[in-house]
Amino acid sequence: MSDRLFIFDTTLRDGEQVPGCQLNTVEKIQVAKMLEQLGVDVIEAGFPISSPGDFNSVIEISKAVTWPTICALTRAVEKDIDVAAESLKYAKHKRIHTGIGTSDSHIRYKFNSTRDEIIERAVSAVRYAKKYVEDVEFYAEDAGRTENEYLARVIEAVIKAGATVVNIPDTTGYCLPSEYGDKIKYLVEHVDGIDKAVISTHCHNDLGMATANTLSGVLNGARQVEVTINGIGERAGNTSLEEIAMILKCHKDIGIDTNINTVKIYPASRMVSSLMNMPVQPNKAVVGRNAFAHSSGIHQDGVLKNVQTYEIMNPKDVGLDDNSIVLTARSGRAALKYRLGVLGVKVTSEEAVDKIYQKFLKLADQKKEVNDDDILMLAGADTAEAHAVKLDYLQVTTGMGVRSVASVGLDISGQKFEESSTGNGPVDAAIKALKRIIRKQMTLKEFTIQAISKGSDDVGKVHMQVEYDGNVYYGFGANTDIVTASVEAYIDCINKFRK
């Protein structure tokens, strides 16, 4: 009989800490429902004390999903735990996730404390959380750099205090797989009462070893993994849910199963990528667009003879239809609606489908083939219609030896404005014209252009970071014309600070 591995998804907490990827409550509920369909056991819904938005999101997610455990993060602080407990009041299954740093650097520099005092604070936090919920998880922050003997003392103490799950984070992504596996093994062998709690992994990808470390932890006794969709998260990200799920599916000999419905992996990946405006790298394992692509002649020959020569996974197992419908200008609404469904986008009315379809036809006239990222961009573009500031028109004159000139027309809450400007290139000229209309002191901090796939007719994505009044705002735009995409991204920033 196979062992059961619990999947703890922190896309909505650790994953959402990525700059520019914040979601509103409605979007978080969408992701939470998708995670429930995916078969995730625990959803870490937020850090309630951190903001009213996070607090409200935990409440609403608790109402929206049924069977997964809803988890709220806290520090080892009573006020944090009080607020977390309040946010979980509607959860059918609830967990408080509390903890404190245990490495010598955290103890000395972060807390100006001692090892014994940290154990006291850890035990006190677990006991306090236990007053509210039966299911309490304790995290030993920076456990990856914590000396094993001391870590074992901490873990033994919190289990005696009532912790049901003990989280051993490699917070900085520093450990080698052998080191991390040995750390889990040490706890299994040296902590009295370790059988009364589930050991959890939480690995970061700073050195590209998050998945390897997580798997090493599982092979040495961990039975919960903390992961995110697409591996998003702080800095270089977290362990990817899809990678762990498919490793265990492909390696049946390991004898460990998850509850993940793997055919939902691809739609979940695309939903998170679209809502967070964070493209999946093409060579990303399992869900990247090249994950099942073969360009080498030798590989193509082998796959045509027998797919198993170069594919260890069936694309259909992760929700990819290897005979997918190719969308062109001749495709109808039904084909578009079907593809939206495959990508995890629920369109509630025929009117909404028609709006997306009209945009689809315009794009299809500009491109030979419309890909999945294009469709997600079109579906997400509807949200821009509710913005106060909208782009009416953009006209640019540029060329070799010619000063770039841009004319911009904006609709601001129903009023029309027009301005022109010259600039050092078409994007600079267009943004200068925009600034003349808005008349706000804004500083462009970051400007990134990314092609979704390849080809001169491809849709380009622009990610922008603008500082205004001491705050930083993130904008996103997508269009076959990169100047238009840049202007849309800048307008997206403006709409966010006008809210």
XYZ file of C-alpha atoms in Angstrom:
499
model
C 0.000 0.000 0.000
C 1.335 3.428 -0.951
C 2.114 6.170 1.548
C 0.018 9.326 1.384
C 1.721 12.685 0.796
C -0.245 15.794 1.754
C -0.046 18.761 -0.624
C 0.061 22.153 1.099
C -0.313 24.918 -1.486
C 0.989 28.378 -0.615
C 0.403 30.078 -3.989
C -1.965 32.549 -2.300
C 0.509 33.391 0.474
C 4.177 32.831 -0.384
C 3.460 32.872 -4.131
C 1.553 36.135 -3.927
C 4.535 37.852 -2.289
C 6.153 38.182 -5.727
C 6.346 41.912 -6.619
C 3.613 42.854 -9.073
C 1.660 39.604 -8.670
C -0.843 40.649 -6.011
C -4.411 39.404 -6.453
C -7.667 40.890 -5.251
C -10.108 38.836 -3.182
C -12.224 37.753 -6.169
C -9.129 36.508 -8.000
C -7.904 34.677 -4.902
C -11.232 32.881 -4.654
C -10.883 31.817 -8.308
C -7.473 30.331 -7.571
C -8.677 28.681 -4.351
C -11.542 26.958 -6.178
C -9.128 25.734 -8.834
C -6.817 24.397 -6.099
C -9.781 22.534 -4.623
C -10.515 20.951 -8.023
C -6.817 20.107 -8.320
C -7.020 18.089 -5.101
C -4.825 20.204 -2.830
C -5.118 19.126 0.815
C -4.232 22.440 2.493
C -4.593 25.979 1.107
C -2.504 28.625 2.853
C -4.861 31.505 2.196
C -2.836 34.389 3.580
C -1.124 36.205 6.440
C -4.179 37.859 8.067
C -2.376 40.318 10.384
C -0.408 41.760 7.450
C -3.287 43.715 5.883
C -7.092 44.082 5.866
C -7.036 42.651 2.328
C -5.295 39.469 3.441
C -7.646 39.137 6.424
C -10.713 39.495 4.196
C -9.313 37.074 1.621
C -8.884 34.330 4.242
C -12.491 34.858 5.351
C -13.888 34.720 1.808
C -11.762 31.740 0.745
C -12.947 29.908 3.867
C -16.527 30.424 2.681
C -15.801 29.508 -0.937
C -14.126 26.101 -0.612
C -15.401 22.981 1.109
C -13.038 20.114 1.777
C -9.426 21.475 1.835
C -8.007 22.705 5.130
C -7.667 26.498 5.165
C -4.453 27.699 6.771
C -3.541 31.171 8.056
C 0.059 32.221 8.700
C 1.224 34.036 11.853
C 4.379 34.966 13.674
C 4.898 33.651 17.203
C 2.893 36.640 18.463
C -0.419 36.384 20.327
C -2.042 39.257 18.387
C -1.152 37.529 15.074
C -2.741 34.323 16.324
C -5.891 36.136 17.529
C -6.373 37.732 14.103
C -5.681 34.442 12.284
C -8.259 32.625 14.402
C -10.843 35.313 13.638
C -10.134 35.086 9.892
C -10.698 31.306 9.969
C -14.108 31.444 11.647
C -15.956 30.248 8.509
C -13.462 27.531 7.519
C -14.813 23.973 7.574
C -11.314 22.680 8.343
C -8.921 25.219 9.861
C -5.226 25.398 10.677
C -3.041 28.074 12.259
C 0.547 28.134 10.968
C 2.792 29.807 13.528
C 6.534 29.826 14.044
C 9.817 31.593 14.582
C 13.383 31.652 13.224
C 15.684 29.003 14.673
C 19.041 29.521 12.950
C 21.783 31.236 14.934
C 21.762 34.199 12.543
C 17.994 34.694 13.057
C 18.269 34.252 16.824
C 21.123 36.730 17.125
C 20.411 39.354 14.476
C 16.655 39.166 13.927
C 15.481 38.532 17.484
C 18.499 39.548 19.612
C 17.646 36.498 21.681
C 19.005 33.144 22.879
C 18.319 29.545 21.913
C 16.410 28.837 25.129
C 14.254 31.947 24.767
C 13.357 30.967 21.188
C 12.170 27.542 22.370
C 10.046 29.241 25.050
C 8.475 31.560 22.467
C 7.852 28.674 20.069
C 6.135 26.558 22.731
C 4.094 29.521 23.959
C 2.858 30.303 20.427
C 1.812 26.709 19.746
C -0.031 26.456 23.073
C -1.788 29.768 22.432
C -2.856 28.727 18.910
C -4.064 25.413 20.328
C -6.704 27.332 22.302
C -8.347 28.242 19.000
C -7.802 25.225 16.737
C -6.822 21.587 17.064
C -4.659 21.643 13.917
C -1.550 23.748 14.584
C 1.471 23.798 12.297
C 4.800 25.117 13.538
C 7.485 26.477 11.191
C 11.158 26.692 12.200
C 12.199 29.521 9.895
C 15.644 29.057 8.335
C 15.716 25.439 9.512
C 17.979 24.741 6.541
C 20.794 26.626 8.290
C 19.843 25.524 11.819
C 22.164 23.097 13.582
C 20.410 19.706 13.649
C 20.713 18.978 17.375
C 19.162 22.318 18.333
C 16.479 21.989 15.651
C 15.527 18.609 17.133
C 15.131 20.241 20.575
C 12.806 22.876 19.113
C 10.701 20.357 17.190
C 10.391 18.017 20.187
C 9.247 20.905 22.392
C 6.545 22.161 19.996
C 5.192 18.644 19.407
C 4.820 18.238 23.180
C 3.024 21.602 23.188
C 0.502 20.274 20.651
C 1.840 20.920 17.142
C 0.263 18.522 14.637
C 2.558 19.493 11.741
C 6.202 20.577 11.944
C 7.505 22.576 8.994
C 11.244 22.425 8.231
C 11.842 25.311 5.774
C 14.964 25.752 3.705
C 14.094 29.436 3.774
C 17.116 30.641 1.831
C 17.373 27.707 -0.603
C 20.851 26.978 0.725
C 20.775 23.241 1.454
C 22.058 20.532 -0.848
C 19.561 17.673 -1.376
C 21.710 15.292 0.672
C 21.960 17.826 3.521
C 18.241 18.510 3.569
C 17.358 14.806 3.414
C 19.770 14.086 6.269
C 18.160 16.864 8.312
C 14.712 15.258 7.964
C 16.184 11.826 8.728
C 17.887 13.220 11.845
C 14.558 14.531 13.141
C 12.826 11.207 12.453
C 15.519 9.364 14.408
C 16.143 11.794 17.287
C 12.880 13.594 18.136
C 10.828 11.931 20.830
C 7.172 11.877 19.718
C 7.899 12.663 16.060
C 5.275 10.046 15.141
C 2.613 12.351 16.628
C 3.187 15.029 13.990
C 3.531 15.245 10.213
C 6.901 16.525 8.984
C 6.550 19.158 6.264
C 9.018 20.518 3.707
C 9.102 24.136 2.536
C 11.959 24.681 0.099
C 13.028 27.764 -1.826
C 14.726 27.748 -5.197
C 17.583 30.248 -4.762
C 20.125 27.715 -6.031
C 17.683 25.788 -8.240
C 17.315 22.880 -5.799
C 13.826 23.382 -4.341
C 12.248 20.342 -6.000
C 15.306 18.136 -5.391
C 15.406 19.135 -1.722
C 11.675 18.560 -1.317
C 11.899 15.103 -2.860
C 14.890 14.290 -0.646
C 12.825 15.331 2.363
C 9.953 13.093 1.298
C 12.266 10.115 0.750
C 13.554 10.593 4.297
C 10.200 10.788 6.057
C 8.398 14.066 5.325
C 4.738 13.518 4.475
C 3.635 17.064 3.663
C 5.151 19.309 0.971
C 4.634 23.063 0.754
C 4.489 24.087 -2.881
C 3.155 26.672 -5.330
C 1.676 26.577 -8.821
C 4.431 27.274 -11.395
C 6.956 27.427 -8.529
C 6.245 31.117 -7.903
C 7.309 32.704 -4.628
C 9.824 34.919 -2.853
C 13.008 35.634 -4.812
C 13.663 32.613 -7.085
C 10.444 30.927 -5.999
C 9.246 27.819 -4.183
C 8.983 24.140 -4.997
C 6.607 23.595 -7.934
C 3.459 21.650 -7.150
C 3.331 20.247 -10.669
C 6.896 18.927 -10.502
C 6.424 17.007 -7.241
C 3.045 15.619 -8.357
C 4.415 14.359 -11.683
C 7.661 12.997 -10.211
C 5.621 10.764 -7.918
C 3.229 9.846 -10.733
C 6.090 8.890 -13.054
C 8.105 7.087 -10.357
C 5.527 4.631 -9.075
C 8.397 2.657 -7.519
C 8.742 5.342 -4.835
C 5.391 4.147 -3.498
C 4.056 7.553 -2.433
C 0.764 8.951 -3.737
C -0.886 12.379 -3.689
C -4.499 13.418 -4.040
C -3.665 15.646 -7.024
C -5.913 15.313 -10.074
C -3.066 15.851 -12.520
C -5.272 16.649 -15.529
C -6.078 19.937 -13.765
C -2.400 20.950 -13.590
C -2.201 22.783 -16.918
C -5.430 24.784 -16.447
C -4.287 25.735 -12.928
C -0.895 26.815 -14.253
C -2.437 28.995 -16.933
C -4.967 30.539 -14.539
C -2.269 31.572 -12.066
C -0.009 32.844 -14.858
C -2.832 34.921 -16.336
C -4.208 36.370 -13.084
C -0.752 37.264 -11.784
C 0.508 38.542 -15.157
C 3.524 36.272 -14.674
C 4.446 34.300 -17.811
C 5.616 30.704 -17.411
C 9.139 30.278 -18.758
C 9.037 28.225 -21.995
C 11.356 25.498 -20.676
C 9.554 25.179 -17.325
C 9.184 21.505 -16.383
C 5.696 20.014 -16.896
C 3.826 23.240 -17.785
C 6.190 25.272 -20.017
C 5.109 25.576 -23.635
C 8.191 23.592 -24.708
C 7.671 20.817 -22.124
C 6.195 18.532 -24.804
C 7.757 20.174 -27.873
C 10.332 18.433 -30.038
C 12.399 20.456 -32.517
C 15.457 18.245 -33.038
C 15.155 16.004 -36.112
C 16.430 13.017 -34.155
C 13.881 13.628 -31.385
C 11.036 14.145 -33.853
C 11.906 10.911 -35.638
C 11.981 9.013 -32.347
C 8.668 10.462 -31.105
C 6.946 9.691 -34.407
C 8.085 6.074 -34.144
C 7.204 5.748 -30.467
C 6.284 8.665 -28.210
C 7.978 7.015 -25.219
C 11.405 7.448 -26.814
C 11.486 11.081 -25.628
C 8.345 11.637 -23.546
C 8.140 10.205 -20.030
C 4.754 11.853 -19.429
C 1.566 11.784 -21.434
C 0.554 15.423 -22.112
C -3.050 14.468 -21.369
C -2.030 13.501 -17.828
C -1.350 17.157 -17.043
C -4.385 18.499 -18.908
C -2.794 19.172 -22.275
C -4.649 17.969 -25.361
C -1.935 16.833 -27.746
C -4.504 17.103 -30.544
C -5.514 20.590 -29.489
C -7.771 22.744 -31.648
C -5.756 25.326 -33.591
C -7.513 28.681 -33.433
C -7.418 30.934 -36.480
C -9.591 33.693 -37.953
C -11.901 30.952 -39.269
C -12.595 29.491 -35.828
C -16.042 29.987 -34.328
C -17.312 30.947 -30.870
C -17.702 27.307 -29.855
C -14.033 26.557 -30.477
C -12.996 29.665 -28.559
C -15.288 28.850 -25.633
C -13.957 25.277 -25.545
C -10.356 26.485 -25.443
C -11.141 28.973 -22.681
C -12.589 26.103 -20.658
C -9.498 23.964 -21.226
C -7.377 26.866 -19.975
C -9.444 27.170 -16.806
C -11.269 30.379 -17.759
C -14.963 30.341 -16.887
C -17.020 32.711 -19.008
C -20.388 33.207 -17.343
C -22.474 34.566 -20.223
C -22.744 34.450 -23.990
C -22.362 38.236 -24.009
C -18.965 37.875 -22.358
C -17.985 35.181 -24.880
C -19.026 37.495 -27.704
C -16.862 40.354 -26.373
C -13.821 38.102 -26.193
C -14.648 36.639 -29.609
C -14.717 40.059 -31.272
C -11.253 40.810 -29.842
C -10.165 37.331 -30.899
C -11.191 37.984 -34.532
C -9.193 41.245 -34.609
C -6.118 39.470 -33.251
C -6.597 36.457 -35.545
C -6.579 38.807 -38.544
C -3.119 39.986 -37.439
C -1.727 36.511 -36.643
C -1.766 33.204 -38.512
C -2.500 31.268 -35.359
C -3.760 32.365 -31.937
C -2.077 30.503 -29.079
C -3.152 29.829 -25.500
C -1.326 32.826 -24.044
C -3.036 35.086 -26.581
C -6.431 33.720 -25.525
C -5.701 34.273 -21.841
C -4.578 37.802 -22.641
C -7.848 38.449 -24.499
C -9.924 37.008 -21.654
C -8.071 39.155 -19.113
C -8.401 42.286 -21.250
C -12.092 42.545 -20.338
C -11.158 43.764 -16.866
C -9.575 46.855 -18.416
C -12.980 48.036 -19.625
C -13.941 48.962 -16.050
C -10.917 51.226 -15.617
C -11.359 54.973 -15.307
C -8.483 55.685 -17.713
C -8.686 54.009 -21.134
C -6.663 54.324 -24.307
C -8.775 55.820 -27.088
C -6.133 55.909 -29.809
C -2.394 55.913 -30.352
C -0.575 57.189 -33.429
C 3.209 57.023 -33.744
C 5.618 58.301 -36.366
C 9.132 56.906 -36.178
C 11.978 55.738 -38.361
C 15.679 55.946 -39.174
C 16.861 59.567 -38.952
C 13.362 60.744 -37.971
C 12.444 62.145 -34.550
C 9.764 59.876 -33.008
C 6.406 61.589 -32.493
C 3.384 60.120 -30.677
C -0.199 61.313 -30.424
C -2.286 59.798 -27.628
C -6.010 59.978 -26.949
C -7.377 59.003 -23.526
C -10.874 58.508 -22.170
C -10.857 59.456 -18.467
C -14.220 58.699 -16.873
C -16.008 59.618 -20.090
C -14.003 62.778 -20.872
C -11.726 62.871 -23.914
C -8.122 64.156 -23.798
C -5.453 64.392 -26.497
C -1.744 65.193 -26.427
C 1.360 64.804 -28.610
C 5.039 64.596 -27.816
C 8.419 63.776 -29.291
C 10.786 61.315 -27.646
C 13.837 59.127 -27.830
C 11.980 56.368 -29.658
C 8.259 55.611 -30.063
C 7.688 54.259 -26.523
C 9.365 57.269 -24.912
C 7.338 59.644 -27.104
C 4.040 57.876 -26.288
C 4.669 57.855 -22.532
C 5.661 61.531 -22.563
C 2.364 62.325 -24.316
C 0.542 60.299 -21.652
C 2.259 62.223 -18.864
C 1.144 65.524 -20.409
C -2.471 64.397 -20.060
C -2.209 62.877 -16.578
C -0.007 65.650 -15.122
C 1.299 63.511 -12.261
C 4.914 63.205 -11.135
C 5.556 59.536 -11.999
C 8.917 57.777 -12.285
C 9.367 54.717 -14.482
C 11.377 52.244 -12.353
C 11.273 49.086 -14.447
C 10.305 48.253 -18.026
C 10.358 44.674 -19.318
C 9.269 43.413 -22.747
C 8.617 39.728 -23.340
C 7.408 37.899 -26.432
C 4.870 35.200 -25.573
C 6.119 32.771 -28.206
C 7.938 33.457 -31.438
C 7.328 35.137 -34.779
C 7.089 38.722 -35.949
C 3.292 38.658 -35.528
C 3.428 37.538 -31.905
C 1.773 39.263 -28.976
C 4.304 41.016 -26.762
C 3.846 41.424 -23.017
C 5.087 44.503 -21.191
C 5.604 44.591 -17.420
C 6.133 48.036 -15.942
C 6.935 49.437 -12.501
C 6.046 53.067 -11.795
C 6.701 55.080 -8.622
C 4.133 57.698 -7.626
C 3.811 59.565 -4.341
C 6.302 57.251 -2.632
C 4.514 54.050 -3.663
C 5.369 51.560 -6.413
C 2.670 50.349 -8.824
C 2.917 47.473 -11.285
C 1.314 47.560 -14.717
C 0.805 45.044 -17.490
C -0.018 45.324 -21.189
C -0.196 42.899 -24.097
C -0.563 43.622 -27.791
C 0.879 42.665 -31.175
C 2.190 46.250 -31.269
C 4.816 46.675 -28.551
C 4.326 50.466 -28.337
C 0.604 49.961 -27.665
C 1.408 47.268 -25.092
C 3.798 49.699 -23.360
C 1.173 52.455 -23.228
C -1.422 49.991 -21.897
C 0.992 48.886 -19.153
C 1.589 52.506 -18.136
C -2.162 53.183 -18.094
C -2.591 50.047 -15.970
C -0.231 51.601 -13.380
C -2.191 54.876 -13.476
C -5.496 53.099 -12.891
C -4.042 51.341 -9.845
C -2.938 54.498 -8.080
C -6.191 56.287 -9.003
C -8.245 53.667 -7.110
